[in-house]
Amino acid sequence: MAEDPTLSLRVSEIKDPTVLFERYGTAEIRRVERRVRGEIEQKKEELRQMVGERYRDLIDAADTIGEMRQCSESVVRSIQDMQRYCLRLKQSPAGPSRRGPEVSGQWQEKFYTMASQIKLLLEIPERIWSAMEASQYLQATQLYLLCCHLHGLLQLDAATGGHYSPVLTRFPILVRQVATTGHFRSTILLDSRSLLRGRAVSDQAIAEALVSTMLLEDSSPRQALADFLLARKASIHQLLNQPQHGAGIKAQVCSLVELLVTTLFQAYAVFYLPPEGGARPGEATLSCGMLFSILENVTSTTPGAAKGRKVLQEDTSTSSWFKYLPPSITAFQPALRTLAQPIQREQLRDSLQQWITTCKEDISRGVGGLLVYVKSLKGLAAIRDAVWDLLSTDSISQHWSSVCQRLLEQRLAVWDDFLQQLFLQRLQAITREETEAISASSVQLLTSALRDLERQSLHPSTATNPISGRGAQYEVDVASFLWSESPGDLLSDASWVSVSQRGQQQQKSGLAMKTQALTPCVQNFCSSLDAKLKARLEDLQHYLPSQDVGSDSVSQTASGPTEGLFDSSFNRYTDSPAVEEALREGCLACVHHILSAIRCELASASPNPSQARLSSVLFMARLCQSMGELCPNLKHCILGKQMGCEATSRGTPRQGKKLGKSRTAPEVSPAEAKWTGLKEELLNCSMEAYRIWSSALSKVLLDKFGKCLHAESAGAILRTATNWEDLEIQEEAESGTSVTSKIRLPVQPSWFVQSLLFQLCVEVNRVGGHALPRPTLQELLQTCLGQALQYYHNLAQQAHDTESVFPMTQNRALQLLFDLRYLNTTLGRKMEEGKSSRSHQDPRFQEVCDWLESYIDPFDLDVFTLPLSTNLSRLTQRTSVLLGLLTGSEKQFGQRSSSVNSQEAYNVLPLASSQIRFGLLPLSMSNVRKPKSSPQSSSGIPQQLQVQSPAAISDDSFRPGSLFRQLADQDEDAAAAAPSLFKLSWLSSMAK
C-alpha cells in the first residue's frame, strides 16, 4: 500500500491553497482540511487552559501594583509634610528662655539619666548573650533581673498591659527590646538545667546554675536540690538510651559510674553544711556549702561588708555615661522573696537515698539491656576492670568514705550495690548460652557420626569421603585400627622424653590411643568437645584472677594501702566462686544433655540391635568411657583450673603413698563430688552400652551353639566329632599280674564348642577387647556360660521327657561331658583364695554333669576320670593363648612342678601381667630357664617324653609359644646384620 503524501505535509508549509489543488486530489485535500481543523481546535484548548491558569497571577499582580502606588503616594506626602514642618521651624524666631538655669539643669540631668538607662537597657541583651555563650548563667541572670528593674523604672511594663507609656511614645525602638527581653528567662532556665546534666562540670558552675534557677523562679534550696537530682536522673536516662554497642558499652558504663560518684561529690560540695558551720580539720581540700556562699554573695545588702557582688560593679569606670545612672541601678542586687534556709542533714540524706533507690532501678534495667550486647566474658571483664580503675583513682578514693558517711551516714559500694549482680547474671547467661550451643553442636556431631557408622555398616563400599569412611570402618572393626600403622603412632620426641615426664595436657601418641582402643571417631568427637570447652575456659580466665598473681591481687585489693582505697574500690574477684559455679553447672548440663541423647540412642537400639546398630552402640560405649580422659578441659571446667591442676599433681602415686602414711584422706569438695558423680554417670552409660553389645553378641553365638547341641541326626552329630586319643593303661588283675589295656578319650572339644569360643574371641578382639572393662568381659563370659548351661539343661530335660531319635551313647556322653567341663573351665569365674570352686558354680552344671555321667559305665568312669582331667588341663593350657582375653592372665596355669617325675612337661608360656596393648602376648621364658635347669631335670625330660603318646609328641610344633621362640631365634640372628626397632625384646618391654 502506497504511503499517503499528505502525511508528510506540515500545516505551517501551507501558504497558497491553489498549490494544494494543483498537487493533490479531492480526497487528499479533505484529509489536509481535517488535519488543519484538528490543530486549530487543539491550539484553542491550549490557549483556554493557559488563560485560566494565569488569570489569578494577573489579578495578584494588579493588586500589588495598586498597593505600591498607594504606598509611594503616602511616602511622598510624608516627605512633603516633613519639608513644610522644617521650613516652619526655620522661619519661627528663637525667643529668650523663660526658664531659669536651675530648671534647665534639672531637666538636662533627668534627660541624661533616662538616656543612660535607655542606653544600658539596649546593651543588656548583648551582654546577656555573651554571658550565656560563656556559660556564665549567674551573670546572665543578674543582667536579666537588672533589665526587669529598668523596665519598672522606665514604666515599660505598663505598655505591655495596654496602658500609656510616654517613654515608648518618644522612643519606639524600645518596643522590640521589651519583646526580646521576655524570652531571656526561659532561655536561661533551660540552659541552666541543661548544665546540671553534665558530668564534667565544675562544682562552681553547678552552684551558680542552681543559684540562677533559684533567683529566676524564687525557689528554695530544697527545690534546688530536687532540680539537681532530677537533672542527674535525666542524665542517667540519656546515658542508658544512647544507641551504642560493642566498645561503646564500656564507655557508657564508666560514664554512668562517674556520673553517680560525681553527683554525690557535688551534692556534698554544693548543699552540705557542717554541723557547726566550719570545716573539719584536715579536710580543707573538700569544699562544701557553695550554694549558700554564692547566694549570700549575690544577694547580700549589708553596707560596708564588701560581700555583695553588684551587677555593674566592674563596669562603673569603663564608660562616661555610667555616672548618670541612678544608685538604684549601680547598686542593684537581686533578692529572694523568701529566706534561703539551709537544708537539714536528715532531709539531705533522705533525698539522696530516695534518688539512689530510684537510680538503682533505672540502672538495673538500662545496664542489663546494654550488657545483652556483650557476648563474651572477656568483654565483661574489660568493663569491670575499667570501672575498678575509675573508682581506684586518687580523686575519688581519698574522700569517698567521708563523703558517703556525712551525706548518707553509711558506706555506698557502687559496684556491689549497682553492677555486680547485673554482671553476674549476664555472665551466667553467656555461660549458659555457650554451653547450650556446645551441647547442641556435640549432639549434632554425635548424630552425624552414628548415621555415618550405620551407613558404613550397611554399605561398606559407598563412603564418599575416604577419611571419614576409613574412620567409620575402624569403628566397625577396631582390630584393623589397632594393627594399622600411621605416622602419628610415635611422637617426634618419643626417643628422649619418657612417659613419666609427659604432662597431662600434652598430646598423646597414636600408640597410646590404640592401647585404649580409642578410635579416630572417638578422638575427633572428644577433641572437638575439648576445644570448645577450652575456649570457654580461656574466656572465663579473663574474669578470674591469674594463677601466678591471683592471690596477690586479691589480697592487695582486699587490704588496700589506705582506708579510702578499701572503701571506694572493690574486690574484682569476690564472685569468682559464683563464676566457676556457673561454668561448672553449664558443663554438667552440657554433658548430661549429651548423655541423654546417648541414652535415647541406646534405648532405641536395646531390644534387638542389628549389626549396624551394634557399631554405634560400641562407639557410644567407648565415647562415654574415654570422655573424662580425652577431655581434660572438662575436668578443669568442673573442678576449676587451679583445683584441677592440684588434683592432678596430688594424684601421683608417690605423693599419694606419702600422704597416705602421714594423714587420713582429705575432705572431698563439692566440685570434686560433682566430678566424681559425672564420671560415674559416664561409666554407667558406657557399661549400659557394653551390656547391650554383650547380650546381643551372646544371643547370636549361643543360638548357633544351641542348634548344634540339640541336633538329633547321626550325621549332624558326627560332623561335630573331633579327635580322640588312644591311651594304654596298666591295671592289676586279680591274679596280681599287670594287664595292659587301651582306652579312647576325647582330647578336643566338639567343633561347635570350638567355634563358639573362637567366634567369641574374634568378636571380643574385633572391638578392642584389651580395653573392655573387666566387669563387661566377665559379664559376657558369664552370660555365655549361663546360656550354654541352659542349652545343656534343656537337652537333659528333652532326653527325660521324650525319646530322642539318636540315643545318648557313652562316647557321646563323654564328649559332651568334656565339652561342658572345658566351657566351665574357660568361661567360669576365677577362684578366690579361701573359697571353693563350687561356691561360684551354677547348680545346673552339676545337674548336667550327673546326667551325662549316668550314661557312662561306673567302672569306666573311675578309669576315665583322671586321664580325662589331664586332657582337659592340657587342652586348657594349649588354648589359653589362642583364646586370649576369654581366659585372662589370671587364669593361666603358670605354676609348674619342679619335680622331674611329673607326668607332663608342657612348655606353657606365661603372659604379661599388664594389659596395656599387648596384654595377652606370650613372652618366651626359655632363655631364662636354661641356666636354672639342673642336670637331673635335663636328664629327666627325655624319659618323660618317652612316656608320652605319639599324638602328644607330634603336637610339639603346635604348642603355645613355639612360634614366638622361632621368631626370637631369628631376631637374635638378624640383630647384628640389620638392627630393627621392632624386636620381641622391644615388644616385651613395651608390654611391661
Short mmCIF file of N, CA, C and O in Angstrom, two decimals, residues 153-254:
data_model
loop_
_atom_site.label_atom_id
_atom_site.label_comp_id
_atom_site.label_asym_id
_atom_site.label_seq_id
_atom_site.Cartn_x
_atom_site.Cartn_y
_atom_site.Cartn_z
N LEU A 153 11.54 50.95 86.27
CA LEU A 153 11.86 52.37 86.42
C LEU A 153 11.36 53.19 85.24
O LEU A 153 10.89 54.33 85.40
N LEU A 154 11.46 52.65 84.06
CA LEU A 154 11.04 53.39 82.87
C LEU A 154 9.56 53.20 82.55
O LEU A 154 9.09 53.69 81.52
N GLN A 155 8.88 52.44 83.40
CA GLN A 155 7.45 52.19 83.20
C GLN A 155 7.17 51.53 81.85
O GLN A 155 6.20 51.84 81.17
N LEU A 156 8.08 50.60 81.51
CA LEU A 156 7.86 49.89 80.25
C LEU A 156 6.91 48.70 80.43
O LEU A 156 6.31 48.24 79.46
N ASP A 157 6.77 48.26 81.67
CA ASP A 157 5.86 47.13 81.89
C ASP A 157 4.41 47.54 81.70
O ASP A 157 3.56 46.71 81.38
N ALA A 158 4.12 48.86 81.90
CA ALA A 158 2.74 49.30 81.74
C ALA A 158 2.29 49.21 80.30
O ALA A 158 1.10 49.01 80.00
N ALA A 159 3.22 49.36 79.39
CA ALA A 159 2.86 49.32 77.97
C ALA A 159 2.41 47.94 77.55
O ALA A 159 1.56 47.78 76.66
N THR A 160 2.93 46.91 78.21
CA THR A 160 2.52 45.55 77.84
C THR A 160 1.10 45.27 78.28
O THR A 160 0.45 44.38 77.74
N GLY A 161 0.61 46.02 79.28
CA GLY A 161 -0.76 45.81 79.73
C GLY A 161 -1.78 46.71 79.03
O GLY A 161 -2.93 46.75 79.45
N GLY A 162 -1.36 47.44 78.04
CA GLY A 162 -2.27 48.30 77.28
C GLY A 162 -2.35 49.74 77.80
O GLY A 162 -3.16 50.52 77.31
N HIS A 163 -1.53 50.07 78.82
CA HIS A 163 -1.53 51.42 79.37
C HIS A 163 -0.58 52.32 78.57
O HIS A 163 0.27 51.85 77.82
N TYR A 164 -0.73 53.62 78.81
CA TYR A 164 0.07 54.60 78.07
C TYR A 164 1.46 54.66 78.66
O TYR A 164 1.65 54.68 79.88
N SER A 165 2.50 54.66 77.81
CA SER A 165 3.90 54.76 78.23
C SER A 165 4.55 55.90 77.46
O SER A 165 4.75 55.79 76.25
N PRO A 166 4.86 57.01 78.14
CA PRO A 166 5.45 58.14 77.40
C PRO A 166 6.83 57.82 76.85
O PRO A 166 7.22 58.36 75.81
N VAL A 167 7.56 56.93 77.51
CA VAL A 167 8.91 56.61 77.01
C VAL A 167 8.82 55.86 75.69
O VAL A 167 9.57 56.15 74.74
N LEU A 168 7.90 54.89 75.61
CA LEU A 168 7.75 54.17 74.35
C LEU A 168 7.24 55.08 73.26
O LEU A 168 7.52 54.85 72.08
N THR A 169 6.48 56.12 73.64
CA THR A 169 5.99 57.05 72.62
C THR A 169 7.14 57.83 72.01
O THR A 169 7.19 58.05 70.80
N ARG A 170 8.04 58.25 72.88
CA ARG A 170 9.17 59.04 72.38
C ARG A 170 10.29 58.16 71.80
O ARG A 170 11.05 58.62 70.95
N PHE A 171 10.42 56.93 72.29
CA PHE A 171 11.48 56.01 71.82
C PHE A 171 10.83 54.71 71.34
O PHE A 171 10.76 53.72 72.09
N PRO A 172 10.33 54.70 70.11
CA PRO A 172 9.64 53.48 69.62
C PRO A 172 10.55 52.25 69.51
O PRO A 172 10.07 51.12 69.48
N ILE A 173 11.87 52.42 69.48
CA ILE A 173 12.78 51.29 69.34
C ILE A 173 12.75 50.35 70.54
O ILE A 173 13.11 49.18 70.48
N LEU A 174 12.30 50.88 71.69
CA LEU A 174 12.25 50.07 72.90
C LEU A 174 11.14 49.02 72.86
O LEU A 174 11.13 48.12 73.70
N VAL A 175 10.20 49.18 71.92
CA VAL A 175 9.12 48.19 71.83
C VAL A 175 9.68 46.81 71.50
O VAL A 175 9.35 45.80 72.13
N ARG A 176 10.56 46.77 70.50
CA ARG A 176 11.19 45.48 70.14
C ARG A 176 12.10 44.98 71.25
O ARG A 176 12.21 43.78 71.47
N GLN A 177 12.75 45.88 71.96
CA GLN A 177 13.66 45.47 73.02
C GLN A 177 12.89 44.83 74.18
O GLN A 177 13.34 43.85 74.76
N VAL A 178 11.72 45.39 74.49
CA VAL A 178 10.90 44.81 75.55
C VAL A 178 10.45 43.40 75.17
O VAL A 178 10.45 42.47 75.98
N ALA A 179 10.08 43.19 73.90
CA ALA A 179 9.65 41.85 73.44
C ALA A 179 10.81 40.85 73.47
O ALA A 179 10.63 39.67 73.79
N THR A 180 12.02 41.34 73.16
CA THR A 180 13.19 40.44 73.16
C THR A 180 13.57 40.03 74.57
O THR A 180 13.95 38.88 74.82
N THR A 181 13.47 40.93 75.51
CA THR A 181 13.87 40.63 76.88
C THR A 181 12.99 39.57 77.51
O THR A 181 13.44 38.80 78.37
N GLY A 182 11.76 39.46 77.07
CA GLY A 182 10.85 38.49 77.68
C GLY A 182 11.26 37.04 77.46
O GLY A 182 10.82 36.15 78.20
N HIS A 183 12.08 36.75 76.45
CA HIS A 183 12.49 35.37 76.16
C HIS A 183 13.72 34.95 76.95
O HIS A 183 14.08 33.76 76.92
N PHE A 184 14.40 35.87 77.61
CA PHE A 184 15.65 35.51 78.29
C PHE A 184 15.40 34.58 79.48
O PHE A 184 16.22 33.71 79.78
N ARG A 185 14.31 34.78 80.17
CA ARG A 185 14.07 33.98 81.38
C ARG A 185 14.00 32.49 81.05
O ARG A 185 14.67 31.66 81.68
N SER A 186 13.18 32.12 80.08
CA SER A 186 13.06 30.71 79.72
C SER A 186 14.36 30.15 79.15
O SER A 186 14.73 28.99 79.42
N THR A 187 15.09 30.97 78.41
CA THR A 187 16.36 30.50 77.83
C THR A 187 17.39 30.22 78.91
O THR A 187 18.10 29.20 78.88
N ILE A 188 17.48 31.17 79.89
CA ILE A 188 18.46 30.97 80.97
C ILE A 188 18.10 29.75 81.80
O ILE A 188 18.96 28.95 82.19
N LEU A 189 16.82 29.59 82.10
CA LEU A 189 16.41 28.42 82.87
C LEU A 189 16.71 27.12 82.13
O LEU A 189 17.18 26.13 82.71
N LEU A 190 16.43 27.10 80.84
CA LEU A 190 16.68 25.89 80.05
C LEU A 190 18.16 25.54 80.00
O LEU A 190 18.56 24.39 80.21
N ASP A 191 18.99 26.55 79.77
CA ASP A 191 20.43 26.29 79.70
C ASP A 191 21.02 25.94 81.07
O ASP A 191 21.95 25.11 81.16
N SER A 192 20.49 26.53 82.12
CA SER A 192 20.98 26.21 83.47
C SER A 192 20.67 24.76 83.82
O SER A 192 21.52 24.03 84.34
N ARG A 193 19.45 24.32 83.53
CA ARG A 193 19.09 22.93 83.81
C ARG A 193 19.87 21.97 82.90
O ARG A 193 20.17 20.84 83.30
N SER A 194 20.17 22.42 81.67
CA SER A 194 20.99 21.58 80.80
C SER A 194 22.41 21.44 81.34
O SER A 194 23.03 20.39 81.23
N LEU A 195 22.91 22.51 81.98
CA LEU A 195 24.24 22.44 82.58
C LEU A 195 24.27 21.46 83.74
O LEU A 195 25.29 20.78 83.97
N LEU A 196 23.17 21.35 84.46
CA LEU A 196 23.14 20.43 85.60
C LEU A 196 23.28 18.97 85.19
O LEU A 196 23.64 18.13 86.00
N ARG A 197 22.97 18.65 83.94
CA ARG A 197 23.05 17.27 83.48
C ARG A 197 24.47 16.82 83.17
O ARG A 197 24.74 15.62 83.08
N GLY A 198 25.37 17.74 82.95
CA GLY A 198 26.73 17.38 82.56
C GLY A 198 27.50 16.79 83.73
O GLY A 198 27.39 17.22 84.87
N ARG A 199 28.32 15.75 83.43
CA ARG A 199 29.12 15.11 84.47
C ARG A 199 30.53 15.70 84.55
O ARG A 199 31.25 15.42 85.51
N ALA A 200 30.91 16.48 83.55
CA ALA A 200 32.25 17.09 83.54
C ALA A 200 32.15 18.58 83.81
O ALA A 200 32.82 19.40 83.19
N VAL A 201 31.28 18.97 84.74
CA VAL A 201 31.05 20.38 85.08
C VAL A 201 31.60 20.61 86.48
O VAL A 201 31.47 19.76 87.37
N SER A 202 32.22 21.77 86.68
CA SER A 202 32.82 22.06 87.98
C SER A 202 31.74 22.32 89.02
O SER A 202 30.58 22.63 88.71
N ASP A 203 32.16 22.21 90.28
CA ASP A 203 31.23 22.46 91.37
C ASP A 203 30.76 23.92 91.38
O ASP A 203 29.60 24.20 91.69
N GLN A 204 31.66 24.84 91.03
CA GLN A 204 31.30 26.26 90.99
C GLN A 204 30.22 26.51 89.95
O GLN A 204 29.25 27.24 90.21
N ALA A 205 30.37 25.91 88.78
CA ALA A 205 29.37 26.12 87.73
C ALA A 205 28.02 25.52 88.12
O ALA A 205 26.96 26.12 87.86
N ILE A 206 28.03 24.35 88.80
CA ILE A 206 26.78 23.76 89.25
C ILE A 206 26.10 24.67 90.28
O ILE A 206 24.87 24.91 90.21
N ALA A 207 26.87 25.17 91.21
CA ALA A 207 26.29 26.04 92.24
C ALA A 207 25.73 27.32 91.62
O ALA A 207 24.63 27.77 91.98
N GLU A 208 26.45 27.94 90.68
CA GLU A 208 25.95 29.15 90.04
C GLU A 208 24.70 28.88 89.22
O GLU A 208 23.77 29.70 89.20
N ALA A 209 24.64 27.74 88.53
CA ALA A 209 23.44 27.42 87.77
C ALA A 209 22.24 27.23 88.70
O ALA A 209 21.11 27.66 88.39
N LEU A 210 22.45 26.60 89.87
CA LEU A 210 21.35 26.43 90.82
C LEU A 210 20.92 27.77 91.41
O LEU A 210 19.71 28.01 91.61
N VAL A 211 21.87 28.66 91.69
CA VAL A 211 21.52 29.99 92.19
C VAL A 211 20.73 30.77 91.14
O VAL A 211 19.76 31.47 91.46
N SER A 212 21.11 30.62 89.88
CA SER A 212 20.35 31.29 88.81
C SER A 212 18.91 30.78 88.78
O SER A 212 17.96 31.58 88.64
N THR A 213 18.74 29.49 88.90
CA THR A 213 17.39 28.93 88.92
C THR A 213 16.59 29.44 90.12
O THR A 213 15.40 29.77 90.00
N MET A 214 17.24 29.49 91.27
CA MET A 214 16.55 30.00 92.45
C MET A 214 16.16 31.46 92.30
O MET A 214 15.05 31.87 92.69
N LEU A 215 17.03 32.29 91.71
CA LEU A 215 16.70 33.71 91.54
C LEU A 215 15.59 33.91 90.52
O LEU A 215 14.72 34.78 90.68
N LEU A 216 15.60 33.14 89.46
CA LEU A 216 14.58 33.32 88.42
C LEU A 216 13.23 32.76 88.85
O LEU A 216 12.19 33.34 88.50
N GLU A 217 13.23 31.65 89.57
CA GLU A 217 11.96 31.05 89.98
C GLU A 217 11.60 31.36 91.42
O GLU A 217 10.52 30.94 91.88
N ASP A 218 12.48 32.08 92.12
CA ASP A 218 12.25 32.45 93.52
C ASP A 218 11.96 31.19 94.35
O ASP A 218 10.95 31.10 95.07
N SER A 219 12.84 30.17 94.19
CA SER A 219 12.65 28.87 94.85
C SER A 219 13.58 28.75 96.04
O SER A 219 14.46 29.59 96.27
N SER A 220 13.41 27.63 96.77
CA SER A 220 14.18 27.38 97.98
C SER A 220 15.35 26.44 97.68
O SER A 220 15.39 25.81 96.62
N PRO A 221 16.30 26.30 98.62
CA PRO A 221 17.40 25.33 98.41
C PRO A 221 16.91 23.89 98.26
O PRO A 221 17.51 23.11 97.53
N ARG A 222 15.85 23.51 98.94
CA ARG A 222 15.32 22.16 98.78
C ARG A 222 14.82 21.93 97.35
O ARG A 222 15.01 20.85 96.77
N GLN A 223 14.17 22.96 96.78
CA GLN A 223 13.75 22.85 95.39
C GLN A 223 14.96 22.79 94.46
O GLN A 223 14.95 22.07 93.44
N ALA A 224 16.02 23.53 94.80
CA ALA A 224 17.25 23.46 94.00
C ALA A 224 17.85 22.06 94.06
O ALA A 224 18.34 21.52 93.05
N LEU A 225 17.82 21.43 95.25
CA LEU A 225 18.32 20.05 95.37
C LEU A 225 17.48 19.10 94.52
O LEU A 225 18.02 18.22 93.84
N ALA A 226 16.17 19.29 94.54
CA ALA A 226 15.31 18.44 93.72
C ALA A 226 15.60 18.63 92.24
O ALA A 226 15.65 17.66 91.47
N ASP A 227 15.79 19.89 91.82
CA ASP A 227 16.13 20.14 90.41
C ASP A 227 17.46 19.50 90.04
O ASP A 227 17.60 18.92 88.95
N PHE A 228 18.42 19.57 90.94
CA PHE A 228 19.73 18.98 90.68
C PHE A 228 19.63 17.47 90.52
O PHE A 228 20.17 16.87 89.58
N LEU A 229 18.90 16.81 91.43
CA LEU A 229 18.77 15.35 91.36
C LEU A 229 17.93 14.93 90.16
O LEU A 229 18.23 13.90 89.53
N LEU A 230 16.90 15.69 89.82
CA LEU A 230 16.12 15.35 88.63
C LEU A 230 16.96 15.49 87.36
O LEU A 230 16.84 14.68 86.43
N ALA A 231 17.80 16.53 87.32
CA ALA A 231 18.67 16.69 86.15
C ALA A 231 19.65 15.53 86.03
O ALA A 231 19.90 15.03 84.93
N ARG A 232 20.20 15.09 87.16
CA ARG A 232 21.12 13.97 87.11
C ARG A 232 20.41 12.66 86.74
O ARG A 232 20.97 11.81 86.06
N LYS A 233 19.19 12.50 87.18
CA LYS A 233 18.42 11.32 86.78
C LYS A 233 18.15 11.33 85.28
O LYS A 233 18.25 10.30 84.60
N ALA A 234 17.82 12.51 84.75
CA ALA A 234 17.63 12.63 83.30
C ALA A 234 18.93 12.33 82.55
O ALA A 234 18.92 11.73 81.46
N SER A 235 20.06 12.75 83.14
CA SER A 235 21.35 12.46 82.50
C SER A 235 21.63 10.96 82.49
O SER A 235 22.17 10.42 81.52
N ILE A 236 21.24 10.27 83.57
CA ILE A 236 21.40 8.81 83.61
C ILE A 236 20.55 8.15 82.53
O ILE A 236 21.00 7.23 81.81
N HIS A 237 19.31 8.61 82.37
CA HIS A 237 18.45 8.08 81.31
C HIS A 237 19.07 8.31 79.94
O HIS A 237 19.01 7.44 79.05
N GLN A 238 19.64 9.48 79.74
CA GLN A 238 20.26 9.79 78.45
C GLN A 238 21.45 8.88 78.17
O GLN A 238 21.64 8.41 77.04
N LEU A 239 22.24 8.60 79.20
CA LEU A 239 23.38 7.70 79.01
C LEU A 239 22.93 6.28 78.70
O LEU A 239 23.51 5.59 77.85
N LEU A 240 21.87 5.85 79.36
CA LEU A 240 21.42 4.47 79.16
C LEU A 240 20.73 4.26 77.83
O LEU A 240 20.66 3.14 77.33
N ASN A 241 20.21 5.33 77.25
CA ASN A 241 19.45 5.21 76.00
C ASN A 241 20.27 5.55 74.77
O ASN A 241 19.73 5.67 73.67
N GLN A 242 21.58 5.72 74.93
CA GLN A 242 22.41 6.00 73.76
C GLN A 242 22.52 4.75 72.91
O GLN A 242 22.79 3.67 73.42
N PRO A 243 22.33 4.89 71.59
CA PRO A 243 22.39 3.69 70.70
C PRO A 243 23.83 3.31 70.39
O PRO A 243 24.31 3.44 69.29
N GLN A 244 24.54 2.82 71.42
CA GLN A 244 25.93 2.41 71.22
C GLN A 244 26.06 0.96 71.66
O GLN A 244 25.49 0.55 72.66
N HIS A 245 26.82 0.21 70.89
CA HIS A 245 27.05 -1.19 71.18
C HIS A 245 28.54 -1.48 71.05
O HIS A 245 29.32 -0.65 70.59
N GLY A 246 28.90 -2.68 71.47
CA GLY A 246 30.31 -3.08 71.32
C GLY A 246 31.20 -2.34 72.29
O GLY A 246 31.02 -2.35 73.51
N ALA A 247 32.21 -1.65 71.75
CA ALA A 247 33.17 -0.95 72.59
C ALA A 247 32.54 0.23 73.30
O ALA A 247 33.05 0.70 74.32
N GLY A 248 31.41 0.78 72.79
CA GLY A 248 30.78 1.92 73.43
C GLY A 248 30.11 1.57 74.74
O GLY A 248 29.82 2.47 75.53
N ILE A 249 29.85 0.30 75.00
CA ILE A 249 29.17 -0.08 76.24
C ILE A 249 30.10 0.17 77.43
O ILE A 249 29.65 0.63 78.49
N LYS A 250 31.38 -0.11 77.28
CA LYS A 250 32.31 0.15 78.37
C LYS A 250 32.35 1.63 78.70
O LYS A 250 32.34 2.01 79.88
N ALA A 251 32.36 2.48 77.67
CA ALA A 251 32.36 3.92 77.91
C ALA A 251 31.06 4.36 78.58
O ALA A 251 31.06 5.22 79.47
N GLN A 252 29.93 3.76 78.19
CA GLN A 252 28.66 4.12 78.79
C GLN A 252 28.62 3.74 80.27
O GLN A 252 28.18 4.54 81.10
N VAL A 253 29.06 2.53 80.60
CA VAL A 253 29.02 2.10 82.00
C VAL A 253 29.99 2.94 82.84
O VAL A 253 29.64 3.35 83.97
N CYS A 254 31.17 3.22 82.31
CA CYS A 254 32.11 4.06 83.06
C CYS A 254 31.56 5.47 83.24
O CYS A 254 31.71 6.08 84.31
#
